[in-house]
mmCIF file of C-alpha atoms in Angstrom:
data_model
loop_
_atom_site.group_PDB
_atom_site.id
_atom_site.type_symbol
_atom_site.label_atom_id
_atom_site.label_comp_id
_atom_site.label_asym_id
_atom_site.label_seq_id
_atom_site.Cartn_x
_atom_site.Cartn_y
_atom_site.Cartn_z
ATOM 1 C CA ALA A 1 -71.250 -66.001 34.762
ATOM 2 C CA VAL A 2 -71.468 -68.672 37.434
ATOM 3 C CA ALA A 3 -75.138 -67.910 37.998
ATOM 4 C CA GLU A 4 -75.889 -68.686 34.373
ATOM 5 C CA LEU A 5 -74.740 -72.285 34.120
ATOM 6 C CA ALA A 6 -76.871 -73.645 31.310
ATOM 7 C CA VAL A 7 -76.935 -74.210 27.614
ATOM 8 C CA ARG A 8 -77.069 -71.370 25.123
ATOM 9 C CA PRO A 9 -77.651 -73.278 21.901
ATOM 10 C CA ASP A 10 -77.058 -70.197 19.769
ATOM 11 C CA ARG A 11 -73.419 -70.171 20.875
ATOM 12 C CA ILE A 12 -72.690 -73.845 20.400
ATOM 13 C CA THR A 13 -71.355 -74.353 16.883
ATOM 14 C CA SER A 14 -70.584 -77.357 14.777
ATOM 15 C CA THR A 15 -66.920 -76.465 15.184
ATOM 16 C CA PHE A 16 -67.109 -77.406 18.853
ATOM 17 C CA ALA A 17 -68.870 -80.648 17.971
ATOM 18 C CA LYS A 18 -66.395 -81.635 15.268
ATOM 19 C CA GLU A 19 -63.341 -80.791 17.314
ATOM 20 C CA ARG A 20 -64.852 -82.459 20.399
ATOM 21 C CA LYS A 21 -64.067 -79.550 22.673
ATOM 22 C CA SER A 22 -65.853 -78.927 25.953
ATOM 23 C CA CYS A 23 -67.299 -75.456 25.905
ATOM 24 C CA CYS A 24 -69.409 -73.084 27.905
ATOM 25 C CA PRO A 25 -72.679 -72.384 26.094
ATOM 26 C CA LEU A 26 -72.659 -68.874 27.535
ATOM 27 C CA HIS A 27 -68.977 -67.954 27.398
ATOM 28 C CA SER A 28 -66.278 -68.823 24.903
ATOM 29 C CA ASN A 29 -63.708 -69.035 27.680
ATOM 30 C CA PHE A 30 -65.659 -71.304 30.001
ATOM 31 C CA GLY A 31 -62.650 -73.009 31.535
ATOM 32 C CA GLU A 32 -61.254 -69.733 32.891
ATOM 33 C CA LEU A 33 -64.532 -68.138 33.985
ATOM 34 C CA CYS A 34 -66.102 -70.989 35.928
ATOM 35 C CA PRO A 35 -63.738 -73.984 35.974
ATOM 36 C CA ARG A 36 -65.544 -75.906 38.705
ATOM 37 C CA LEU A 37 -68.920 -76.141 36.990
ATOM 38 C CA VAL A 38 -70.197 -78.808 34.694
ATOM 39 C CA GLY A 39 -70.172 -78.198 30.951
ATOM 40 C CA LEU A 40 -71.573 -80.041 27.993
ATOM 41 C CA MET A 41 -69.680 -81.612 25.166
ATOM 42 C CA TRP A 42 -71.308 -82.349 21.850
ATOM 43 C CA GLU A 43 -69.629 -85.457 20.509
ATOM 44 C CA ARG A 44 -69.933 -87.176 17.178
ATOM 45 C CA ARG A 45 -70.171 -90.848 18.065
ATOM 46 C CA ALA A 46 -69.133 -93.817 15.934
ATOM 47 C CA ASP A 47 -72.658 -94.207 14.603
ATOM 48 C CA GLU A 48 -72.484 -90.624 13.228
ATOM 49 C CA GLN A 49 -75.257 -89.405 15.551
ATOM 50 C CA LEU A 50 -74.780 -86.184 17.456
ATOM 51 C CA ALA A 51 -75.690 -86.926 21.085
ATOM 52 C CA TRP A 52 -75.366 -85.509 24.539
ATOM 53 C CA GLU A 53 -72.157 -86.430 26.311
ATOM 54 C CA ARG A 54 -71.566 -85.260 29.838
ATOM 55 C CA CYS A 55 -68.146 -84.060 30.854
ATOM 56 C CA THR A 56 -66.713 -82.098 33.747
ATOM 57 C CA ILE A 57 -64.333 -79.209 33.636
ATOM 58 C CA ASN A 58 -62.955 -80.324 37.000
ATOM 59 C CA SER A 59 -62.976 -84.116 37.211
ATOM 60 C CA SER A 60 -62.668 -84.038 41.000
ATOM 61 C CA MET A 61 -66.222 -82.749 41.089
ATOM 62 C CA ALA A 62 -67.718 -85.729 39.257
ATOM 63 C CA PRO A 63 -68.263 -88.144 42.172
ATOM 64 C CA SER A 64 -70.076 -85.554 44.238
ATOM 65 C CA LEU A 65 -72.387 -84.772 41.324
ATOM 66 C CA LEU A 66 -73.695 -88.305 41.420
ATOM 67 C CA CYS A 67 -74.635 -87.857 45.029
ATOM 68 C CA GLN A 68 -72.897 -85.969 47.774
ATOM 69 C CA LYS A 69 -72.605 -88.057 50.938
ATOM 70 C CA SER A 70 -72.610 -86.626 54.450
ATOM 71 C CA GLU A 71 -72.701 -87.958 57.991
ATOM 72 C CA GLU A 72 -76.077 -86.324 58.571
ATOM 73 C CA ASN A 73 -77.779 -87.577 55.425
ATOM 74 C CA ARG A 74 -78.446 -91.171 54.566
ATOM 75 C CA SER A 75 -76.203 -92.000 51.609
ATOM 76 C CA MET A 76 -77.689 -93.325 48.389
ATOM 77 C CA GLU A 77 -75.627 -96.397 47.665
ATOM 78 C CA ARG A 78 -75.899 -99.458 45.522
ATOM 79 C CA ASN A 79 -79.037 -101.505 46.210
ATOM 80 C CA VAL A 80 -80.196 -99.175 48.994
ATOM 81 C CA PRO A 81 -83.833 -98.150 48.432
ATOM 82 C CA ILE A 82 -84.379 -94.506 47.517
ATOM 83 C CA ARG A 83 -87.111 -92.845 49.582
ATOM 84 C CA TRP A 84 -89.215 -90.402 47.585
ATOM 85 C CA GLY A 85 -91.402 -87.490 48.512
ATOM 86 C CA PHE A 86 -94.034 -86.278 46.033
ATOM 87 C CA ILE A 87 -94.908 -82.598 45.662
ATOM 88 C CA GLY A 88 -98.260 -82.645 43.903
ATOM 89 C CA CYS A 89 -100.817 -85.419 44.131
ATOM 90 C CA GLY A 90 -103.158 -84.885 41.219
ATOM 91 C CA GLN A 91 -104.549 -87.441 38.786
ATOM 92 C CA ALA A 92 -101.329 -87.704 36.781
ATOM 93 C CA THR A 93 -99.389 -88.607 39.910
ATOM 94 C CA GLU A 94 -101.954 -91.125 41.047
ATOM 95 C CA LEU A 95 -102.727 -92.781 37.726
ATOM 96 C CA LYS A 96 -99.306 -92.630 36.018
ATOM 97 C CA MET A 97 -96.423 -92.127 38.418
ATOM 98 C CA LEU A 98 -97.506 -94.238 41.368
ATOM 99 C CA PRO A 99 -98.023 -97.357 39.203
ATOM 100 C CA ALA A 100 -94.615 -96.746 37.599
ATOM 101 C CA PHE A 101 -92.855 -96.318 40.943
ATOM 102 C CA SER A 102 -94.608 -99.442 42.258
ATOM 103 C CA GLU A 103 -92.710 -101.531 39.704
ATOM 104 C CA LEU A 104 -89.368 -100.400 41.124
ATOM 105 C CA SER A 105 -88.427 -102.633 44.035
ATOM 106 C CA ASP A 106 -85.805 -100.166 45.277
ATOM 107 C CA ALA A 107 -88.105 -97.107 45.409
ATOM 108 C CA GLU A 108 -90.235 -96.172 48.406
ATOM 109 C CA ILE A 109 -92.831 -93.393 48.557
ATOM 110 C CA VAL A 110 -92.602 -92.013 52.083
ATOM 111 C CA ALA A 111 -94.199 -88.554 51.854
ATOM 112 C CA VAL A 112 -96.636 -86.537 49.778
ATOM 113 C CA MET A 113 -97.529 -82.850 49.716
ATOM 114 C CA SER A 114 -100.448 -80.787 48.443
ATOM 115 C CA ARG A 115 -101.392 -77.225 49.312
ATOM 116 C CA ASN A 116 -104.769 -78.767 50.154
ATOM 117 C CA GLY A 117 -103.969 -80.682 53.332
ATOM 118 C CA LEU A 118 -107.131 -82.766 53.130
ATOM 119 C CA ARG A 119 -106.196 -83.907 49.635
ATOM 120 C CA ALA A 120 -102.668 -84.785 50.742
ATOM 121 C CA ARG A 121 -103.967 -86.741 53.726
ATOM 122 C CA ALA A 122 -106.520 -88.646 51.618
ATOM 123 C CA PHE A 123 -103.882 -89.464 49.017
ATOM 124 C CA ALA A 124 -101.495 -90.730 51.685
ATOM 125 C CA GLU A 125 -104.157 -92.868 53.311
ATOM 126 C CA ARG A 126 -105.239 -94.408 49.999
ATOM 127 C CA HIS A 127 -101.685 -95.475 49.206
ATOM 128 C CA ASP A 128 -100.274 -96.196 52.670
ATOM 129 C CA ILE A 129 -97.799 -93.315 52.514
ATOM 130 C CA PRO A 130 -96.567 -92.583 56.067
ATOM 131 C CA HIS A 131 -96.195 -88.778 55.882
ATOM 132 C CA TRP A 132 -98.285 -86.030 54.316
ATOM 133 C CA TYR A 133 -97.829 -82.270 54.268
ATOM 134 C CA ALA A 134 -99.581 -79.073 53.184
ATOM 135 C CA ASP A 135 -96.262 -77.160 53.054
ATOM 136 C CA ALA A 136 -93.530 -78.101 50.575
ATOM 137 C CA GLN A 137 -90.804 -76.867 52.936
ATOM 138 C CA ASN A 138 -91.826 -79.501 55.474
ATOM 139 C CA LEU A 139 -91.564 -82.245 52.875
ATOM 140 C CA VAL A 140 -88.153 -81.265 51.511
ATOM 141 C CA THR A 141 -86.700 -81.004 55.019
ATOM 142 C CA ASP A 142 -88.130 -84.364 56.105
ATOM 143 C CA PRO A 143 -85.027 -86.455 56.943
ATOM 144 C CA SER A 144 -86.750 -89.620 55.722
ATOM 145 C CA VAL A 145 -86.926 -88.208 52.147
ATOM 146 C CA ASP A 146 -83.948 -88.813 49.838
ATOM 147 C CA ALA A 147 -85.370 -87.477 46.568
ATOM 148 C CA VAL A 148 -88.299 -85.296 45.530
ATOM 149 C CA TYR A 149 -90.636 -85.757 42.558
ATOM 150 C CA ILE A 150 -92.355 -82.521 41.488
ATOM 151 C CA ALA A 151 -95.680 -82.848 39.660
ATOM 152 C CA THR A 152 -97.153 -79.370 39.868
ATOM 153 C CA PRO A 153 -97.936 -76.768 37.181
ATOM 154 C CA PRO A 154 -94.781 -75.388 35.512
ATOM 155 C CA SER A 155 -94.952 -71.982 37.229
ATOM 156 C CA THR A 156 -93.908 -73.674 40.489
ATOM 157 C CA HIS A 157 -91.210 -75.969 39.048
ATOM 158 C CA ALA A 158 -88.341 -73.566 39.687
ATOM 159 C CA ILE A 159 -89.521 -72.680 43.199
ATOM 160 C CA PHE A 160 -89.951 -76.260 44.357
ATOM 161 C CA SER A 161 -86.867 -77.573 42.530
ATOM 162 C CA ILE A 162 -84.597 -74.968 44.094
ATOM 163 C CA MET A 163 -86.224 -75.486 47.488
ATOM 164 C CA ALA A 164 -85.577 -79.228 47.340
ATOM 165 C CA LEU A 165 -82.043 -78.869 45.988
ATOM 166 C CA LYS A 166 -81.104 -76.434 48.734
ATOM 167 C CA ALA A 167 -82.455 -78.933 51.260
ATOM 168 C CA GLY A 168 -79.964 -81.464 49.900
ATOM 169 C CA LYS A 169 -82.446 -83.581 47.958
ATOM 170 C CA ALA A 170 -82.154 -84.988 44.464
ATOM 171 C CA VAL A 171 -84.988 -83.751 42.239
ATOM 172 C CA TYR A 172 -87.106 -85.249 39.472
ATOM 173 C CA VAL A 173 -89.369 -82.595 37.925
ATOM 174 C CA GLU A 174 -92.008 -82.789 35.244
ATOM 175 C CA LYS A 175 -91.408 -81.059 31.935
ATOM 176 C CA PRO A 176 -91.016 -78.355 30.884
ATOM 177 C CA LEU A 177 -88.260 -77.642 33.380
ATOM 178 C CA ALA A 178 -89.655 -74.145 34.024
ATOM 179 C CA THR A 179 -91.852 -71.475 32.457
ATOM 180 C CA SER A 180 -88.862 -69.497 31.216
ATOM 181 C CA TYR A 181 -85.308 -69.994 30.034
ATOM 182 C CA ALA A 182 -84.137 -67.675 32.822
ATOM 183 C CA ASP A 183 -85.612 -69.934 35.499
ATOM 184 C CA CYS A 184 -83.839 -72.915 33.926
ATOM 185 C CA LEU A 185 -80.547 -71.077 34.425
ATOM 186 C CA ARG A 186 -81.344 -70.561 38.094
ATOM 187 C CA ILE A 187 -82.114 -74.235 38.615
ATOM 188 C CA ASN A 188 -78.881 -75.258 36.883
ATOM 189 C CA HIS A 189 -76.852 -72.879 39.014
ATOM 190 C CA ILE A 190 -78.307 -74.164 42.294
ATOM 191 C CA SER A 191 -77.932 -77.794 41.209
ATOM 192 C CA ALA A 192 -74.243 -77.227 40.503
ATOM 193 C CA GLU A 193 -73.736 -75.148 43.644
ATOM 194 C CA VAL A 194 -75.204 -77.738 46.040
ATOM 195 C CA ARG A 195 -73.992 -80.687 43.954
ATOM 196 C CA ARG A 196 -77.374 -82.375 43.743
ATOM 197 C CA PRO A 197 -78.866 -83.682 40.492
ATOM 198 C CA CYS A 198 -82.085 -82.332 39.015
ATOM 199 C CA PHE A 199 -83.664 -84.726 36.503
ATOM 200 C CA VAL A 200 -86.416 -83.762 34.042
ATOM 201 C CA ALA A 201 -89.255 -85.967 32.781
ATOM 202 C CA TYR A 202 -88.266 -86.252 29.121
ATOM 203 C CA TYR A 203 -88.970 -89.976 29.382
ATOM 204 C CA ARG A 204 -89.525 -90.413 25.660
ATOM 205 C CA ARG A 205 -85.749 -90.363 25.186
ATOM 206 C CA TYR A 206 -85.661 -93.865 26.693
ATOM 207 C CA LEU A 207 -88.642 -95.537 25.025
ATOM 208 C CA PRO A 208 -88.138 -98.447 22.577
ATOM 209 C CA TYR A 209 -90.277 -96.651 19.977
ATOM 210 C CA PHE A 210 -87.809 -93.778 19.670
ATOM 211 C CA ASP A 211 -84.842 -96.106 20.051
ATOM 212 C CA LYS A 212 -86.062 -97.695 16.823
ATOM 213 C CA VAL A 213 -86.078 -94.324 15.045
ATOM 214 C CA ARG A 214 -82.543 -93.743 16.305
ATOM 215 C CA GLN A 215 -81.495 -97.181 15.072
ATOM 216 C CA LEU A 216 -82.935 -96.603 11.589
ATOM 217 C CA LEU A 217 -80.996 -93.361 11.301
ATOM 218 C CA ALA A 218 -77.777 -94.945 12.566
ATOM 219 C CA GLU A 219 -78.117 -97.733 10.000
ATOM 220 C CA GLY A 220 -78.373 -95.164 7.208
ATOM 221 C CA THR A 221 -81.842 -96.338 6.196
ATOM 222 C CA ILE A 222 -82.698 -92.976 4.630
ATOM 223 C CA GLY A 223 -79.141 -91.793 4.075
ATOM 224 C CA LYS A 224 -78.097 -88.331 5.152
ATOM 225 C CA VAL A 225 -80.954 -86.472 6.853
ATOM 226 C CA LEU A 226 -81.573 -83.222 4.993
ATOM 227 C CA SER A 227 -84.443 -81.678 6.942
ATOM 228 C CA ALA A 228 -87.032 -82.333 9.641
ATOM 229 C CA GLN A 229 -90.657 -81.266 9.938
ATOM 230 C CA ILE A 230 -93.026 -81.310 12.909
ATOM 231 C CA ARG A 231 -96.748 -81.344 12.130
ATOM 232 C CA PHE A 232 -99.240 -81.373 14.964
ATOM 233 C CA SER A 233 -102.938 -80.514 14.935
ATOM 234 C CA VAL A 234 -105.806 -81.403 17.281
ATOM 235 C CA PRO A 235 -109.339 -80.105 17.823
ATOM 236 C CA PRO A 236 -110.228 -78.048 20.910
ATOM 237 C CA ARG A 237 -111.072 -79.922 24.087
ATOM 238 C CA ASP A 238 -114.404 -79.393 25.850
ATOM 239 C CA LEU A 239 -112.576 -77.510 28.613
ATOM 240 C CA ASP A 240 -111.263 -75.002 26.081
ATOM 241 C CA TYR A 241 -114.756 -73.524 25.643
ATOM 242 C CA ARG A 242 -114.974 -72.480 29.296
ATOM 243 C CA SER A 243 -113.845 -68.893 28.843
ATOM 244 C CA THR A 244 -114.318 -68.057 32.518
ATOM 245 C CA ASP A 245 -112.788 -71.265 33.860
ATOM 246 C CA LEU A 246 -109.938 -72.247 31.554
ATOM 247 C CA PRO A 247 -107.638 -75.180 32.376
ATOM 248 C CA TRP A 248 -104.256 -74.145 33.787
ATOM 249 C CA ARG A 249 -102.501 -75.269 30.596
ATOM 250 C CA LEU A 250 -104.127 -72.300 28.856
ATOM 251 C CA GLN A 251 -103.049 -69.771 31.481
ATOM 252 C CA PRO A 252 -99.595 -68.412 30.526
ATOM 253 C CA ASP A 253 -98.800 -67.215 34.053
ATOM 254 C CA ILE A 254 -99.121 -70.839 35.212
ATOM 255 C CA ALA A 255 -98.142 -72.885 32.142
ATOM 256 C CA GLY A 256 -95.659 -70.548 30.452
ATOM 257 C CA GLY A 257 -97.841 -70.369 27.357
ATOM 258 C CA GLY A 258 -100.702 -72.369 25.876
ATOM 259 C CA TYR A 259 -100.800 -75.993 24.763
ATOM 260 C CA PHE A 260 -97.673 -75.352 22.702
ATOM 261 C CA TYR A 261 -95.654 -74.872 25.889
ATOM 262 C CA ASP A 262 -97.066 -78.129 27.243
ATOM 263 C CA LEU A 263 -96.658 -80.432 24.222
ATOM 264 C CA ALA A 264 -93.921 -79.046 21.960
ATOM 265 C CA PRO A 265 -91.141 -79.670 24.537
ATOM 266 C CA HIS A 266 -91.317 -83.429 23.974
ATOM 267 C CA GLN A 267 -91.033 -83.018 20.188
ATOM 268 C CA LEU A 268 -88.189 -80.504 20.311
ATOM 269 C CA ASP A 269 -86.290 -82.473 22.938
ATOM 270 C CA LEU A 270 -86.447 -85.635 20.820
ATOM 271 C CA LEU A 271 -85.166 -83.850 17.721
ATOM 272 C CA GLN A 272 -82.235 -82.440 19.677
ATOM 273 C CA GLN A 273 -81.444 -85.910 20.967
ATOM 274 C CA LEU A 274 -81.330 -87.135 17.371
ATOM 275 C CA PHE A 275 -79.547 -84.227 15.672
ATOM 276 C CA GLY A 276 -77.851 -82.121 18.318
ATOM 277 C CA PRO A 277 -78.586 -78.587 19.478
ATOM 278 C CA ILE A 278 -80.927 -76.183 17.773
ATOM 279 C CA VAL A 279 -78.856 -73.001 17.434
ATOM 280 C CA GLU A 280 -81.347 -70.720 15.696
ATOM 281 C CA ALA A 281 -85.105 -70.530 16.154
ATOM 282 C CA THR A 282 -87.880 -68.124 15.275
ATOM 283 C CA GLY A 283 -91.621 -68.382 15.217
ATOM 284 C CA TYR A 284 -94.980 -66.809 14.501
ATOM 285 C CA THR A 285 -97.962 -67.201 16.800
ATOM 286 C CA ALA A 286 -101.636 -66.472 16.365
ATOM 287 C CA ASN A 287 -104.985 -66.955 18.020
ATOM 288 C CA ARG A 288 -107.176 -68.224 15.202
ATOM 289 C CA GLY A 289 -109.982 -69.858 17.157
ATOM 290 C CA GLY A 290 -110.667 -67.093 19.653
ATOM 291 C CA LEU A 291 -111.537 -69.543 22.419
ATOM 292 C CA TYR A 292 -108.944 -68.270 24.898
ATOM 293 C CA PRO A 293 -106.413 -65.406 25.104
ATOM 294 C CA THR A 294 -103.158 -67.300 24.503
ATOM 295 C CA GLU A 295 -101.846 -68.598 21.170
ATOM 296 C CA ASP A 296 -103.606 -71.569 19.560
ATOM 297 C CA THR A 297 -101.553 -71.741 16.348
ATOM 298 C CA VAL A 298 -97.758 -71.676 16.000
ATOM 299 C CA SER A 299 -95.372 -71.877 13.067
ATOM 300 C CA ALA A 300 -91.617 -72.112 13.559
ATOM 301 C CA ALA A 301 -88.364 -72.435 11.658
ATOM 302 C CA PHE A 302 -85.127 -73.562 13.265
ATOM 303 C CA ARG A 303 -81.634 -74.761 12.430
ATOM 304 C CA PHE A 304 -79.350 -77.335 14.020
ATOM 305 C CA ALA A 305 -75.647 -76.886 14.749
ATOM 306 C CA ASP A 306 -74.620 -78.847 11.641
ATOM 307 C CA GLY A 307 -76.686 -76.523 9.452
ATOM 308 C CA MET A 308 -79.713 -78.798 8.950
ATOM 309 C CA PRO A 309 -82.930 -76.761 8.647
ATOM 310 C CA ALA A 310 -86.233 -77.784 10.234
ATOM 311 C CA SER A 311 -89.722 -76.427 10.703
ATOM 312 C CA GLY A 312 -92.865 -77.024 12.710
ATOM 313 C CA THR A 313 -96.554 -76.186 12.707
ATOM 314 C CA TRP A 314 -98.911 -76.627 15.632
ATOM 315 C CA CYS A 315 -102.656 -75.986 15.643
ATOM 316 C CA PHE A 316 -104.809 -76.649 18.706
ATOM 317 C CA VAL A 317 -108.146 -75.589 17.193
ATOM 318 C CA ALA A 318 -108.167 -77.786 14.080
ATOM 319 C CA HIS A 319 -111.026 -79.948 12.868
ATOM 320 C CA GLU A 320 -111.230 -83.534 14.054
ATOM 321 C CA SER A 321 -110.780 -84.751 10.483
ATOM 322 C CA VAL A 322 -107.261 -83.299 10.234
ATOM 323 C CA LYS A 323 -105.799 -84.515 13.533
ATOM 324 C CA GLU A 324 -102.091 -85.130 13.064
ATOM 325 C CA ASP A 325 -99.154 -86.097 15.241
ATOM 326 C CA ARG A 326 -96.138 -86.474 12.996
ATOM 327 C CA ILE A 327 -92.446 -85.807 12.647
ATOM 328 C CA LEU A 328 -91.054 -86.257 9.139
ATOM 329 C CA LEU A 329 -87.340 -86.798 8.548
ATOM 330 C CA ILE A 330 -86.327 -86.357 4.922
ATOM 331 C CA GLY A 331 -83.088 -87.979 3.788
ATOM 332 C CA ASP A 332 -81.224 -88.217 0.507
ATOM 333 C CA ARG A 333 -82.277 -91.882 0.196
ATOM 334 C CA GLY A 334 -85.785 -91.833 1.672
ATOM 335 C CA GLN A 335 -87.824 -90.577 4.573
ATOM 336 C CA ILE A 336 -89.094 -91.648 8.003
ATOM 337 C CA SER A 337 -92.220 -90.391 9.726
ATOM 338 C CA PHE A 338 -93.239 -91.156 13.286
ATOM 339 C CA SER A 339 -95.517 -89.824 16.013
ATOM 340 C CA VAL A 340 -94.601 -88.478 19.420
ATOM 341 C CA PHE A 341 -97.787 -88.959 21.433
ATOM 342 C CA THR A 342 -99.797 -91.719 19.742
ATOM 343 C CA TYR A 343 -96.881 -94.062 18.899
ATOM 344 C CA ALA A 344 -98.392 -94.826 15.492
ATOM 345 C CA PRO A 345 -96.386 -97.310 13.384
ATOM 346 C CA ILE A 346 -93.115 -95.815 12.142
ATOM 347 C CA HIS A 347 -93.407 -95.271 8.386
ATOM 348 C CA VAL A 348 -90.219 -95.875 6.402
ATOM 349 C CA GLN A 349 -90.012 -95.040 2.690
ATOM 350 C CA CYS A 350 -86.688 -95.707 1.041
ATOM 351 C CA GLU A 351 -84.990 -97.419 -1.897
ATOM 352 C CA THR A 352 -85.623 -100.873 -0.375
ATOM 353 C CA GLY A 353 -89.376 -100.363 -0.109
ATOM 354 C CA ASP A 354 -92.230 -98.964 1.919
ATOM 355 C CA ARG A 355 -92.912 -100.395 5.379
ATOM 356 C CA HIS A 356 -94.669 -99.674 8.664
ATOM 357 C CA LEU A 357 -92.965 -100.728 11.890
ATOM 358 C CA GLU A 358 -94.891 -101.277 15.105
ATOM 359 C CA VAL A 359 -92.841 -100.902 18.278
ATOM 360 C CA GLU A 360 -94.218 -101.762 21.688
ATOM 361 C CA ASN A 361 -93.508 -99.505 24.657
ATOM 362 C CA PRO A 362 -93.795 -100.539 28.316
ATOM 363 C CA GLU A 363 -97.202 -100.193 29.932
ATOM 364 C CA HIS A 364 -95.879 -97.416 32.166
ATOM 365 C CA VAL A 365 -93.825 -95.256 29.835
ATOM 366 C CA GLN A 366 -91.938 -93.500 32.641
ATOM 367 C CA ILE A 367 -90.250 -96.688 33.854
ATOM 368 C CA PRO A 368 -87.134 -96.701 31.606
ATOM 369 C CA LEU A 369 -86.199 -93.167 32.706
ATOM 370 C CA LEU A 370 -87.046 -93.889 36.340
ATOM 371 C CA ARG A 371 -84.676 -96.850 36.256
ATOM 372 C CA GLU A 372 -81.938 -94.596 34.885
ATOM 373 C CA ILE A 373 -82.545 -92.090 37.671
ATOM 374 C CA MET A 374 -82.532 -94.792 40.334
ATOM 375 C CA GLY A 375 -79.290 -96.184 38.933
ATOM 376 C CA HIS A 376 -77.759 -92.714 39.079
ATOM 377 C CA LEU A 377 -78.809 -92.135 42.690
ATOM 378 C CA GLN A 378 -77.451 -95.554 43.660
ATOM 379 C CA GLU A 379 -74.250 -94.732 41.769
ATOM 380 C CA HIS A 380 -74.559 -97.503 39.171
ATOM 381 C CA ILE A 381 -74.658 -95.153 36.179
ATOM 382 C CA VAL A 382 -74.920 -91.498 35.172
ATOM 383 C CA CYS A 383 -78.344 -90.369 33.973
ATOM 384 C CA THR A 384 -77.981 -87.471 31.534
ATOM 385 C CA CYS A 385 -81.674 -86.533 31.434
ATOM 386 C CA ASP A 386 -81.007 -83.616 33.747
ATOM 387 C CA SER A 387 -81.806 -79.925 33.947
ATOM 388 C CA VAL A 388 -78.757 -78.937 31.904
ATOM 389 C CA SER A 389 -79.789 -81.175 29.014
ATOM 390 C CA ALA A 390 -83.392 -79.917 29.285
ATOM 391 C CA THR A 391 -82.515 -76.227 29.154
ATOM 392 C CA PRO A 392 -81.993 -75.991 25.343
ATOM 393 C CA THR A 393 -85.627 -76.944 24.802
ATOM 394 C CA ASN A 394 -86.825 -74.054 26.957
ATOM 395 C CA TRP A 395 -84.511 -71.748 25.011
ATOM 396 C CA VAL A 396 -86.007 -72.882 21.695
ATOM 397 C CA ILE A 397 -89.593 -72.570 22.924
ATOM 398 C CA ASP A 398 -89.020 -69.096 24.322
ATOM 399 C CA ARG A 399 -87.380 -68.055 21.054
ATOM 400 C CA ILE A 400 -90.327 -69.369 19.017
ATOM 401 C CA LEU A 401 -92.829 -67.565 21.242
ATOM 402 C CA GLY A 402 -90.778 -64.363 21.174
ATOM 403 C CA LYS A 403 -90.170 -64.389 24.936
ATOM 404 C CA ILE A 404 -86.417 -63.913 24.403
#
């Protein structure tokens, strides 16, 4: 029981949410089975939105969850810079994360690791990073590193996250958290056991664009939301035609699945932030284009804890003319549609009229979440974008793909 600290959305019911009880997603008697571990409470807030609310079964554990201090380790305190080590130094790290970290005055990049030592050394030299490694164990045990950012393919997320956590480091890992729901459970267990936080890169939760969607719903712009639909279609990329040299995102043993496993997590995570946990999910997959072995088309149906139904369709071999990136929320007084990846104007149709709302996001979209994480490590705030809150999305994806 202790080893399976995580969220089982299929066992969280609206009864728990309405009665505001803390519960174990795996066991109905959580308080007796594992009283020292952290649970989740679904709470109906004043604005009638169902949102994540962190709580602890044993309140004496809370301070150490922020950051456990020791005489041997440098404590992460208010206004003290956090020293980061990067595992993975590909293009995404160099072009997206480094510029974002550079805007944080209290963050320092002190180490980088790649299995290719020459690449790690070149990366470090280009960006004046003092330490570089070809072995992740050397980076996570470096005493000058306070926290570890993991930007490697998903198949290594669990390995590196657990390695860093056991070394006493805070972790920030790219999404999805892991390539299976089972690995998410392992990460959650270790995080709770060593009392170190593991954050996950669902940065869209903190962007102004999606804050606007949340605001429109809270204001009752479209009334009671009755259903939600995800529609996503894109044409194949040039790399998809290389049958003998496919990108890692199309190799299930590395990515967990195909493009669905890479892109759908952001969409499903956002919907659960808006409407609470998905408690039932099923799906159908197919390979319609024949370009690669894994699925290229997915259809799914799912249900939230309050009974609201939803559906989704994803096609990664569509024609250019039918490209679509859309989530549609249908209410009893109108509807809202918005995108997840292109940030197209939010389209509102309701009794007061038809309008398109443009919302500007920061240049580096990871910054709002990074600031939350830094505030957590410096003990200003509690950042809830952690591995426990990310686990339901892996559960839903694995259910849709028939992996569990």
